[in-house]
Short mmCIF file of C-alpha atoms and ligand atoms in Angstrom, two decimals:
data_model
loop_
_atom_site.label_atom_id
_atom_site.label_comp_id
_atom_site.label_asym_id
_atom_site.label_seq_id
_atom_site.Cartn_x
_atom_site.Cartn_y
_atom_site.Cartn_z
CA MET A 1 0.46 -0.44 -0.41
CA THR A 2 1.84 3.16 -1.62
CA SER A 3 -0.92 5.68 -0.79
CA ILE A 4 -3.98 6.02 1.87
CA ALA A 5 -7.06 7.70 1.67
CA VAL A 6 -7.42 10.22 4.47
CA ALA A 7 -10.82 12.00 5.15
CA GLY A 8 -10.97 11.12 1.07
CA THR A 9 -7.95 12.58 0.20
CA PRO A 10 -4.59 10.43 -0.87
CA VAL A 11 -2.12 10.40 1.09
CA ASP A 12 1.11 9.11 -0.27
CA THR A 13 2.93 6.67 2.99
CA ARG A 14 6.43 6.88 0.99
CA HIS A 15 9.56 9.16 1.30
CA PHE A 16 9.70 11.79 -1.48
CA ILE A 17 12.71 11.62 -2.72
CA GLY A 18 14.63 13.96 -4.82
CA GLY A 19 11.07 14.60 -7.33
CA SER A 20 9.91 10.63 -6.96
CA ARG A 21 8.42 8.84 -4.04
CA VAL A 22 10.89 6.08 -2.76
CA ALA A 23 9.55 3.41 -0.47
CA SER A 24 11.35 1.26 2.10
CA ASP A 25 12.19 -2.69 3.13
CA SER A 26 9.51 -2.07 6.21
CA THR A 27 7.18 0.16 7.75
CA TYR A 28 5.41 1.30 11.01
CA THR A 29 1.73 2.32 11.62
CA ASN A 30 -0.29 5.81 12.44
CA THR A 31 -2.98 5.63 13.97
CA SER A 32 -5.74 8.58 14.78
CA PRO A 33 -5.29 9.43 18.63
CA ILE A 34 -8.65 11.20 17.80
CA ASP A 35 -10.29 7.03 18.23
CA GLY A 36 -6.96 4.84 17.85
CA SER A 37 -8.41 4.63 14.67
CA PHE A 38 -5.86 2.53 11.66
CA LEU A 39 -4.68 5.37 9.55
CA GLY A 40 -1.54 3.94 7.60
CA GLU A 41 1.68 1.91 7.29
CA ILE A 42 3.90 4.54 7.03
CA ALA A 43 7.82 3.44 4.81
CA ARG A 44 10.19 3.38 7.84
CA GLY A 45 12.81 5.22 7.38
CA GLY A 46 16.83 4.56 7.75
CA ALA A 47 20.65 5.47 7.48
CA HIS A 48 20.10 4.12 3.33
CA GLU A 49 17.26 6.16 3.05
CA ILE A 50 19.09 9.38 4.50
CA ASP A 51 21.94 8.97 2.07
CA LEU A 52 19.36 9.23 -0.49
CA ALA A 53 17.70 11.72 0.19
CA VAL A 54 20.86 14.25 1.55
CA ALA A 55 22.63 12.78 -1.99
CA ALA A 56 19.25 14.19 -3.90
CA ALA A 57 19.35 17.21 -1.86
CA LYS A 58 22.93 17.74 -2.61
CA ALA A 59 22.96 17.15 -6.27
CA ALA A 60 19.75 19.46 -6.60
CA PHE A 61 21.54 22.57 -4.29
CA PRO A 62 23.83 23.99 -6.66
CA ALA A 63 21.26 25.06 -9.61
CA TRP A 64 18.53 25.96 -6.97
CA ALA A 65 21.35 27.96 -5.11
CA ALA A 66 22.15 30.05 -8.40
CA THR A 67 18.34 30.19 -9.55
CA PRO A 68 17.61 34.16 -9.36
CA PRO A 69 16.09 35.80 -5.51
CA ALA A 70 13.00 36.66 -7.74
CA GLU A 71 12.32 33.30 -9.08
CA ARG A 72 13.02 31.43 -5.78
CA ALA A 73 9.78 33.76 -4.36
CA ALA A 74 7.65 33.39 -7.37
CA VAL A 75 8.20 29.13 -6.28
CA LEU A 76 7.47 29.38 -2.25
CA ASN A 77 4.07 31.52 -3.93
CA ARG A 78 2.38 29.18 -6.05
CA ILE A 79 3.37 26.49 -3.26
CA ALA A 80 1.34 28.68 -0.99
CA ASP A 81 -1.82 29.14 -3.53
CA LEU A 82 -2.06 25.43 -3.40
CA VAL A 83 -1.72 25.13 0.41
CA GLU A 84 -4.47 27.76 0.28
CA GLU A 85 -6.12 25.64 -2.62
CA ASN A 86 -5.98 23.12 0.03
CA ILE A 87 -6.85 24.13 3.87
CA GLU A 88 -9.93 21.69 3.67
CA ALA A 89 -8.08 18.27 2.95
CA LEU A 90 -5.06 19.94 4.79
CA SER A 91 -6.60 20.67 7.58
CA ASN A 92 -8.72 17.05 8.03
CA ILE A 93 -5.79 15.10 7.52
CA GLU A 94 -3.58 17.19 10.31
CA THR A 95 -6.31 16.53 12.66
CA LEU A 96 -7.18 13.12 11.66
CA ASP A 97 -3.52 12.53 12.37
CA ASN A 98 -2.56 14.95 15.24
CA GLY A 99 -5.98 15.59 16.45
CA GLY A 100 -5.88 19.86 16.86
CA LEU A 101 -8.95 21.04 16.26
CA ILE A 102 -10.39 21.42 12.97
CA ARG A 103 -11.93 25.00 13.99
CA SER A 104 -8.02 26.04 14.69
CA ASN A 105 -6.44 24.06 11.73
CA ARG A 106 -9.17 26.04 8.83
CA ARG A 107 -8.87 28.94 10.86
CA GLY A 108 -5.37 28.92 11.83
CA VAL A 109 -3.05 26.47 11.52
CA MET A 110 -3.76 26.38 7.80
CA PRO A 111 -3.62 29.65 6.45
CA ARG A 112 -0.77 30.47 8.75
CA VAL A 113 1.15 27.60 6.61
CA ALA A 114 0.43 29.38 3.17
CA HIS A 115 1.72 32.88 5.33
CA ASN A 116 5.02 31.05 6.41
CA LEU A 117 5.47 30.76 3.15
CA ARG A 118 4.69 33.75 1.80
CA PHE A 119 6.57 35.95 4.17
CA PHE A 120 9.92 34.50 3.63
CA ALA A 121 9.31 34.98 -0.02
CA ASP A 122 8.76 38.34 0.49
CA TRP A 123 11.70 38.76 2.76
CA LEU A 124 13.98 37.68 0.64
CA VAL A 125 13.18 39.85 -2.67
CA ASN A 126 11.98 43.10 -0.22
CA HIS A 127 14.06 42.87 2.93
CA LEU A 128 17.06 41.11 3.51
CA GLY A 129 20.01 43.40 2.82
CA HIS A 130 22.11 45.90 4.45
CA PRO A 131 23.16 49.27 3.70
CA ASP A 132 26.98 48.84 1.92
CA PHE A 133 29.15 50.84 5.03
CA GLU A 134 31.96 52.25 4.53
CA THR A 135 35.58 51.97 6.59
CA ARG A 136 38.63 54.13 5.74
CA GLY A 137 37.09 54.82 1.90
CA HIS A 138 36.48 50.75 2.18
CA THR A 139 33.43 49.17 0.87
CA ASN A 140 31.87 46.69 3.16
CA HIS A 141 28.88 44.96 1.36
CA ILE A 142 26.85 42.33 3.16
CA SER A 143 25.76 39.21 1.08
CA TRP A 144 23.53 36.53 2.29
CA ASP A 145 24.83 33.08 0.15
CA PRO A 146 22.67 30.00 0.10
CA SER A 147 24.97 27.46 1.85
CA GLY A 148 23.83 24.29 1.23
CA VAL A 149 21.48 21.06 2.48
CA ALA A 150 19.74 21.89 5.59
CA ALA A 151 18.87 19.12 8.09
CA LEU A 152 14.87 19.89 9.19
CA ILE A 153 13.35 17.83 12.59
CA THR A 154 10.47 19.21 13.31
CA PRO A 155 8.06 17.95 15.67
CA TRP A 156 3.60 15.92 16.47
CA ASN A 157 1.98 19.52 18.23
CA ALA A 158 1.90 21.85 15.04
CA PRO A 159 3.16 19.85 12.50
CA LEU A 160 3.00 20.86 8.64
CA MET A 161 3.06 24.64 10.57
CA LEU A 162 6.41 24.68 12.97
CA ALA A 163 7.77 21.87 9.12
CA THR A 164 6.82 25.67 7.03
CA TRP A 165 8.63 27.59 9.25
CA LYS A 166 11.81 26.27 8.98
CA ILE A 167 10.98 24.82 5.23
CA ALA A 168 9.89 28.82 3.69
CA PRO A 169 13.36 30.70 5.18
CA ALA A 170 15.73 27.55 4.34
CA LEU A 171 13.89 27.32 0.42
CA ALA A 172 13.89 31.54 0.15
CA ALA A 173 17.73 31.42 1.34
CA GLY A 174 18.62 28.74 -1.38
CA ASP A 175 19.17 25.76 0.26
CA THR A 176 17.81 22.72 -0.55
CA VAL A 177 15.92 20.38 2.67
CA VAL A 178 16.28 17.36 3.06
CA LEU A 179 12.78 17.13 6.23
CA LYS A 180 11.85 14.49 8.72
CA PRO A 181 8.72 15.00 10.52
CA ALA A 182 7.91 13.49 13.38
CA GLU A 183 6.66 9.76 13.33
CA TRP A 184 3.24 10.40 14.94
CA THR A 185 2.09 12.76 12.26
CA PRO A 186 4.13 12.37 8.67
CA LEU A 187 0.71 13.00 6.49
CA THR A 188 0.66 16.67 5.67
CA ALA A 189 4.63 16.58 5.16
CA SER A 190 3.94 14.23 2.52
CA PHE A 191 0.95 15.84 1.55
CA PHE A 192 2.89 19.09 0.61
CA ALA A 193 5.58 17.47 -1.02
CA ASP A 194 2.84 16.97 -4.23
CA LEU A 195 2.12 20.02 -3.57
CA THR A 196 6.18 21.38 -4.06
CA LYS A 197 5.97 19.45 -7.45
CA LYS A 198 3.10 20.70 -8.65
CA ALA A 199 4.38 24.18 -8.20
CA GLY A 200 7.18 23.29 -9.52
CA LEU A 201 10.33 22.99 -7.33
CA PRO A 202 13.17 21.30 -9.30
CA ASP A 203 12.87 17.56 -8.11
CA GLY A 204 16.20 16.84 -4.81
CA VAL A 205 16.00 20.79 -3.38
CA PHE A 206 12.65 19.23 -1.56
CA ASN A 207 12.97 15.84 0.34
CA VAL A 208 11.24 14.60 2.93
CA VAL A 209 12.07 10.53 5.01
CA GLN A 210 10.09 9.28 7.29
CA GLY A 211 11.40 7.49 9.82
CA TYR A 212 10.30 5.86 14.01
CA GLY A 213 11.48 6.71 17.13
CA ALA A 214 15.64 8.32 15.97
CA GLU A 215 15.77 6.09 13.55
CA ALA A 216 15.88 8.27 11.07
CA GLY A 217 16.68 10.96 12.69
CA ALA A 218 19.88 9.96 14.23
CA ALA A 219 21.22 8.35 11.10
CA LEU A 220 20.26 12.32 9.32
CA VAL A 221 21.67 14.38 12.46
CA ALA A 222 25.09 12.53 12.07
CA HIS A 223 25.45 13.03 7.76
CA PRO A 224 28.40 14.84 6.58
CA ASP A 225 27.01 16.70 4.42
CA LEU A 226 25.06 18.59 5.86
CA SER A 227 25.10 22.91 5.75
CA ARG A 228 22.64 23.54 8.96
CA ILE A 229 20.72 21.35 11.76
CA SER A 230 17.04 23.10 12.82
CA PHE A 231 15.17 20.93 15.11
CA THR A 232 12.43 21.71 17.13
CA GLY A 233 11.00 19.18 19.77
CA SER A 234 12.97 17.95 23.03
CA VAL A 235 16.10 19.09 25.50
CA PRO A 236 17.13 15.09 25.22
CA THR A 237 16.85 14.93 21.88
CA ALA A 238 18.71 18.60 21.49
CA LYS A 239 21.47 17.42 23.23
CA SER A 240 22.14 13.40 21.04
CA ILE A 241 21.87 15.64 18.11
CA ALA A 242 24.18 18.58 19.16
CA ARG A 243 26.71 15.53 20.31
CA ALA A 244 25.97 14.68 16.73
CA ALA A 245 26.35 17.61 15.10
CA ALA A 246 29.62 18.42 16.68
CA GLU A 247 31.08 15.48 14.41
CA ASN A 248 31.42 17.14 11.49
CA LEU A 249 30.60 21.46 12.92
CA THR A 250 27.47 21.34 11.70
CA PRO A 251 25.73 24.79 12.32
CA CYS A 252 22.25 23.94 14.65
CA SER A 253 19.05 25.72 15.52
CA PHE A 254 17.40 24.56 18.19
CA GLU A 255 13.71 25.02 19.63
CA LEU A 256 12.65 23.29 22.70
CA GLY A 257 10.59 23.11 25.75
CA GLY A 258 9.46 25.64 28.22
CA LYS A 259 7.88 26.17 31.31
CA SER A 260 6.51 29.49 31.28
CA PRO A 261 4.74 31.19 33.84
CA CYS A 262 1.54 32.62 33.46
CA ILE A 263 1.70 35.95 35.99
CA VAL A 264 -1.33 37.60 36.61
CA LEU A 265 -0.65 40.94 38.74
CA GLU A 266 -2.80 42.26 41.69
CA ASP A 267 -3.78 45.12 38.81
CA ALA A 268 -5.20 42.70 36.86
CA ASP A 269 -8.03 42.18 34.85
CA LEU A 270 -9.33 39.58 36.55
CA ASP A 271 -11.83 38.49 33.09
CA LEU A 272 -9.20 38.94 30.45
CA ALA A 273 -6.15 36.99 33.17
CA VAL A 274 -8.87 33.60 33.23
CA THR A 275 -8.81 34.21 29.47
CA LEU A 276 -5.49 34.06 29.26
CA ALA A 277 -4.52 31.35 31.43
CA ILE A 278 -7.33 29.29 29.96
CA GLU A 279 -5.73 29.51 26.82
CA GLN A 280 -2.71 27.69 28.50
CA TYR A 281 -5.06 24.95 27.56
CA ASP A 282 -4.55 25.21 24.20
CA ASN A 283 -4.32 22.41 22.02
CA ALA A 284 -4.90 20.32 24.37
CA GLY A 285 -2.12 21.82 26.70
CA GLN A 286 0.39 20.75 23.73
CA VAL A 287 2.35 23.62 23.45
CA CYS A 288 5.37 24.84 23.95
CA LEU A 289 4.96 28.07 24.36
CA SER A 290 1.93 28.04 27.05
CA GLY A 291 2.63 29.58 30.41
CA THR A 292 1.72 26.66 32.18
CA ARG A 293 2.42 27.76 35.69
CA LEU A 294 0.18 30.59 36.49
CA LEU A 295 1.76 33.21 39.04
CA VAL A 296 -0.89 35.53 40.80
CA HIS A 297 -1.04 37.62 43.06
CA GLU A 298 -2.55 36.30 46.64
CA SER A 299 -4.23 39.10 46.67
CA ILE A 300 -6.63 37.92 44.09
CA ALA A 301 -5.91 34.56 44.25
CA GLU A 302 -9.42 32.64 46.16
CA ALA A 303 -11.03 34.91 43.32
CA PHE A 304 -9.02 33.74 39.90
CA THR A 305 -9.32 30.46 41.36
CA ALA A 306 -12.65 30.49 41.57
CA ALA A 307 -13.20 32.14 38.21
CA PHE A 308 -10.42 29.79 36.64
CA THR A 309 -12.52 26.54 37.69
CA ALA A 310 -15.76 27.71 37.05
CA LYS A 311 -14.92 28.38 33.28
CA ALA A 312 -12.89 25.51 32.88
CA ALA A 313 -15.43 23.64 33.74
CA THR A 314 -16.88 24.50 30.51
CA LEU A 315 -14.66 23.73 28.43
CA VAL A 316 -15.59 20.84 25.72
CA GLN A 317 -13.85 18.02 25.55
CA GLY A 318 -14.26 15.84 22.81
CA ASP A 319 -14.17 14.98 18.89
CA PRO A 320 -11.27 17.52 17.83
CA ARG A 321 -13.77 17.23 14.37
CA ASP A 322 -16.38 18.62 15.77
CA ALA A 323 -16.17 22.17 15.50
CA ALA A 324 -18.08 23.18 18.84
CA THR A 325 -14.98 21.40 20.76
CA ASP A 326 -12.39 23.31 22.74
CA ILE A 327 -10.17 20.46 23.78
CA GLY A 328 -9.44 17.39 21.52
CA PRO A 329 -7.56 14.48 22.32
CA GLN A 330 -3.64 13.80 23.08
CA VAL A 331 -1.48 13.08 20.22
CA HIS A 332 -0.57 9.82 21.28
CA LEU A 333 -1.83 6.59 24.01
CA LYS A 334 2.00 6.25 24.67
CA HIS A 335 1.81 10.54 25.69
CA LEU A 336 -1.56 10.58 27.32
CA ASP A 337 0.45 7.85 29.67
CA ARG A 338 3.90 10.43 30.03
CA ILE A 339 1.08 12.75 31.09
CA LYS A 340 -0.90 10.66 33.18
CA GLY A 341 2.76 9.60 35.15
CA PHE A 342 3.68 13.66 35.56
CA VAL A 343 0.25 13.66 38.00
CA ASP A 344 0.02 10.46 39.65
CA ARG A 345 3.59 11.26 40.77
CA ALA A 346 2.74 14.57 41.77
CA SER A 347 -0.46 12.60 43.48
CA ALA A 348 1.32 10.50 44.92
CA SER A 349 3.53 13.44 46.84
CA GLY A 350 0.51 14.93 48.11
CA GLN A 351 0.07 17.63 45.55
CA ASN A 352 -3.03 19.63 45.54
CA ILE A 353 -4.86 18.54 42.21
CA VAL A 354 -7.66 20.44 42.61
CA MET A 355 -9.86 19.89 38.85
CA GLY A 356 -9.45 16.96 36.60
CA GLY A 357 -5.84 14.61 37.44
CA THR A 358 -7.52 12.10 35.38
CA PRO A 359 -7.97 10.97 31.56
CA ASN A 360 -11.44 11.34 30.36
CA GLU A 361 -12.75 8.06 31.10
CA GLU A 362 -16.81 8.85 29.46
CA LEU A 363 -14.42 9.13 26.28
CA GLY A 364 -12.12 6.62 26.46
CA GLY A 365 -8.91 7.29 24.42
CA ALA A 366 -6.21 9.31 24.66
CA TYR A 367 -8.25 12.27 26.56
CA PHE A 368 -6.66 14.00 29.65
CA ARG A 369 -8.73 15.97 31.45
CA PRO A 370 -7.65 19.99 31.80
CA THR A 371 -6.27 20.01 35.27
CA LEU A 372 -4.65 22.57 37.90
CA VAL A 373 -2.69 21.84 40.43
CA LEU A 374 -2.24 24.29 43.24
CA GLU A 375 0.36 25.92 45.59
CA PRO A 376 2.77 22.65 44.53
CA THR A 377 5.96 21.94 46.59
CA PRO A 378 8.72 23.78 45.17
CA GLY A 379 11.08 21.27 43.52
CA ASN A 380 8.48 19.32 42.74
CA GLU A 381 8.43 17.68 38.70
CA ILE A 382 5.33 19.28 37.97
CA VAL A 383 5.50 22.89 38.48
CA THR A 384 9.70 22.28 36.89
CA ALA A 385 9.11 20.26 33.75
CA GLU A 386 6.97 20.11 30.71
CA VAL A 387 4.16 17.70 30.68
CA PHE A 388 3.20 19.10 27.28
CA GLY A 389 -0.61 18.43 28.24
CA PRO A 390 -3.78 20.41 29.64
CA VAL A 391 -2.51 20.51 33.11
CA LEU A 392 -1.48 23.92 34.97
CA THR A 393 -0.28 24.78 38.51
CA LEU A 394 -1.01 28.20 40.23
CA GLN A 395 1.62 29.64 42.57
CA THR A 396 1.17 32.79 44.50
CA PHE A 397 3.16 35.49 45.42
CA ARG A 398 3.55 39.40 47.13
CA THR A 399 6.00 40.81 46.07
CA ASP A 400 7.83 41.82 42.60
CA ALA A 401 11.23 40.80 43.65
CA GLU A 402 9.30 36.98 44.65
CA LEU A 403 7.13 36.71 41.86
CA ILE A 404 11.05 37.67 39.77
CA ALA A 405 12.36 34.42 41.27
CA LEU A 406 9.55 32.38 40.58
CA ALA A 407 8.52 33.23 37.35
CA ASN A 408 13.00 33.07 36.66
CA GLY A 409 13.06 30.03 38.55
CA THR A 410 13.05 27.19 35.88
CA GLU A 411 16.09 25.83 33.87
CA PHE A 412 13.63 27.26 30.40
CA GLY A 413 12.84 30.81 29.47
CA LEU A 414 11.19 30.16 26.25
CA ALA A 415 7.76 32.61 26.77
CA ALA A 416 5.88 34.88 29.23
CA VAL A 417 2.64 35.91 29.85
CA VAL A 418 2.39 38.94 31.64
CA VAL A 419 -2.12 39.95 33.18
CA SER A 420 -1.14 44.02 34.22
CA GLY A 421 -3.51 47.17 33.87
CA ASP A 422 -0.78 48.71 35.19
CA ARG A 423 1.57 49.61 32.15
CA ALA A 424 4.86 50.98 34.61
CA HIS A 425 4.06 48.09 36.61
CA ALA A 426 4.19 45.50 33.57
CA ASP A 427 7.68 47.24 32.24
CA ARG A 428 9.07 46.68 35.40
CA ILE A 429 8.54 43.18 35.54
CA THR A 430 8.89 41.94 31.93
CA SER A 431 12.15 43.85 31.92
CA GLN A 432 13.31 41.44 34.75
CA LEU A 433 11.72 38.19 32.52
CA VAL A 434 14.94 35.51 31.12
CA ALA A 435 12.34 34.37 28.07
CA GLY A 436 12.49 35.00 24.15
CA THR A 437 8.46 35.71 24.15
CA ILE A 438 6.79 38.66 26.70
CA TRP A 439 3.00 38.55 26.28
CA VAL A 440 1.60 41.63 27.74
CA ASN A 441 -2.42 41.51 28.50
CA CYS A 442 -2.41 38.26 24.50
CA PHE A 443 -1.20 35.36 24.54
CA PHE A 444 -0.27 33.96 21.00
CA VAL A 445 0.38 36.83 18.69
CA ARG A 446 3.20 36.31 16.59
CA ASP A 447 4.68 38.20 13.34
CA LEU A 448 6.91 36.73 11.88
CA ARG A 449 8.89 39.33 11.57
CA ALA A 450 10.09 39.51 15.23
CA PRO A 451 12.71 37.06 16.36
CA PHE A 452 11.70 33.62 18.43
CA GLY A 453 12.93 31.61 20.28
CA GLY A 454 14.21 30.26 24.20
CA SER A 455 17.15 31.00 26.52
CA LYS A 456 18.49 28.73 28.38
CA LYS A 457 17.58 25.26 28.30
CA SER A 458 14.90 26.67 25.79
CA GLY A 459 16.95 26.88 23.00
CA THR A 460 19.86 27.88 20.71
CA GLY A 461 19.18 30.63 18.14
CA ARG A 462 16.24 32.67 16.73
CA GLU A 463 13.57 32.08 13.42
CA GLY A 464 11.79 35.02 12.32
CA GLY A 465 13.02 37.35 9.24
CA THR A 466 16.07 37.70 9.63
CA TRP A 467 16.73 35.78 11.77
CA SER A 468 16.10 32.93 9.73
CA PHE A 469 18.08 33.68 6.91
CA ASP A 470 20.85 34.42 9.55
CA PHE A 471 21.53 31.25 10.50
CA TYR A 472 20.45 29.07 6.86
CA ALA A 473 22.33 31.33 4.33
CA ASP A 474 26.39 32.05 4.55
CA VAL A 475 26.75 35.65 5.64
CA LYS A 476 29.35 37.11 3.75
CA ASN A 477 30.87 40.12 4.14
CA THR A 478 32.97 41.65 0.72
CA VAL A 479 35.24 44.88 1.28
CA VAL A 480 36.52 46.41 -1.56
CA ALA A 481 39.03 49.02 -1.96
CA PRO A 482 38.80 52.62 -3.31
CA THR A 483 42.00 52.03 -5.36
CA GLY A 484 43.56 49.24 -7.52
CA TRP A 485 41.39 49.03 -10.39
CA ALA A 486 42.32 49.60 -14.33
CA ASP A 487 40.34 52.38 -14.68
CA ASP A 488 41.30 54.53 -12.00
CA LYS A 489 45.28 54.62 -14.05
P1 ADP V 501 8.64 14.92 21.24
O1 ADP V 501 9.12 14.77 23.07
O2 ADP V 501 8.42 16.03 20.94
O3 ADP V 501 8.45 13.78 20.80
P2 ADP V 501 11.40 14.27 20.18
O4 ADP V 501 12.59 15.06 20.83
O5 ADP V 501 12.05 12.98 20.35
O6 ADP V 501 10.26 15.59 21.20
O7 ADP V 501 11.31 14.28 19.22
C1 ADP V 501 11.23 15.73 18.28
C2 ADP V 501 11.86 14.62 16.66
O8 ADP V 501 13.02 13.85 16.15
C3 ADP V 501 10.77 13.53 16.22
O9 ADP V 501 10.89 14.46 14.80
C4 ADP V 501 11.52 12.64 16.10
O10 ADP V 501 11.43 11.66 15.57
C5 ADP V 501 13.04 12.97 15.99
N1 ADP V 501 14.27 12.16 16.99
C6 ADP V 501 13.83 11.65 18.12
N2 ADP V 501 15.29 10.99 18.30
C7 ADP V 501 16.76 11.79 17.15
C8 ADP V 501 17.57 11.50 17.51
N3 ADP V 501 18.11 10.66 18.31
N4 ADP V 501 18.14 12.11 16.24
C9 ADP V 501 17.44 12.60 15.36
N5 ADP V 501 15.67 13.19 15.48
C10 ADP V 501 15.61 12.21 16.22
#
C-alpha cells in the first residue's frame, strides 16, 4: 500500500526523495489519536533513505542556489497558492493525524502555513539586505549566500506549521532541504511534498524522509553533507543531535521546551486574566509556548481560582472534528501515559490537584481532563518539568521580587504572559523576565518579523525574519578598496 485515503484525500505513505516516491523495506503503523483508528502503514526510513535524500538535496543545490531570488520567491508563492487551495484537505488530514482542532486548522493553522511561505518569499525579495558602509574609504558589502543542505527535524504538535517555519526560510535562502517529520504525524508533510512538485519546485530541492523513533533522525543529523540542522523538540533529543552535529561542526538551531509563567499581577483585569490563563490549555496543552505555571498575586488568588475553575468547567472536550470542541485528544496514547505519569506522581507526592487529574473516562482513548495543581511544593517535578499536556499549576506571590524569582526559577526561558492593568508595573516585570517572547495582556500574537526562540534550555538561536536568513545562509562581507582598479589609471 503506497497511498492511503485520509478523510477522502489520497496521501502517499512513502518518502519523497529527488522528486520521486521511494518505499522502504519496512513500515510502521500510524493511528489516529481521535479514536485509535488505523490510518496507514508509513515507510520506515533509516540510514539508507537518508543517504539517498541528502545526495538528492546535494545534487539539486547548485542550480537552486543559482536561481535568482525573485524566481525562488515565485515558486514559494505558488506553493502557498496550492496550500490555500487545499486548506480543507490539509486541515482534515492534520486533525486525523495529530488530533488538533479542525476549527483551529481551518481558521488559523493552515492559512498560517501559506503565510509562512509568502512571508519568507517576500523577505527574500524586499527586505533582505544591509546598506553598504565604508571603512576608511573601503566599501563593506554584506550578502546572504545559500549554504547547502538543511536538515529539518520537526515535532508533532503543529506538524505542518512548524515545518514550514523552517522549510520556507531554508528554501528562500537558496538551501535545499531534507525534512524528517515526527513519526506520529507523518501525513501533512507527505501531502505538502506533492504540492511542492505541482508548484514547480525542482526535483531534489525538497525531500521528506519518514522514520520511526530516532532511526531516520539520528542518521540525518550525523550526515557529513549537511550545512545546517534545525530542530524543534525536546531537550534530550537536542543534546543527542548536538553531539552528532559536533563531529561535522554542523551549525544547529534548537527550539526546545518551556515551563513558562503566566503572571497575573494584583492590578490585572480578572476576566482577561482568566481568559488568557484558560488559553494555556490550547491544543490540549501541547504547545511549547504555554504559560503552564500560573503565578497569581495572593490578594486576588482566591477570586482568580474560583473564576478559572468555573470557566474551565465549561470547556468542551471531545472529537476535534466537531467545531464545538475546545479540547481534543493528546497526540498519542503513549503521550497520554506520559502526562498521566506526571500527574499520578504529583498526586502520590501529596500535591493538591483541584481540577481534572485523570484521563476522561467517558471519552476513552487519549483524552486527558484539563487539570489544575494548586500551590505545588517548590521543586516538585510538576512545577519544574515540561508536561506538554493540559496540566497547569498555580502559585501565589506577595512581592515583585518573589514573583521574579519564581518566574525565572526554571531551566527554561521560552515565553511568558503578563496580565496587568498598570503599564509601568508591567514594564518593570517584563524587563526582568528571562524569556524569548513575552506577551502582555495577550497570548500567541506571532509576527514573523519578530525573533522567536528561547533562552537557557529552551533553545539556541532565533527564528523569524532576518534571524532565519542569518541561520540558513552563509553571511558574507565583501570589503572593496577604493583603489587598484584598471579604470583608476
Ligand atoms: P517529542 O518529545 O516532542 O516527541 P522528540 O525530541 O523526541 O520530541 O522528537 C522530535 C523529533 O525528533 C521527531 O521528529 C523525532 O523523530 C526526532 N528524533 C528523535 N530522536 C532523535 C535523534 N536521536 N536524532 C534526531 N532526531 C530525533
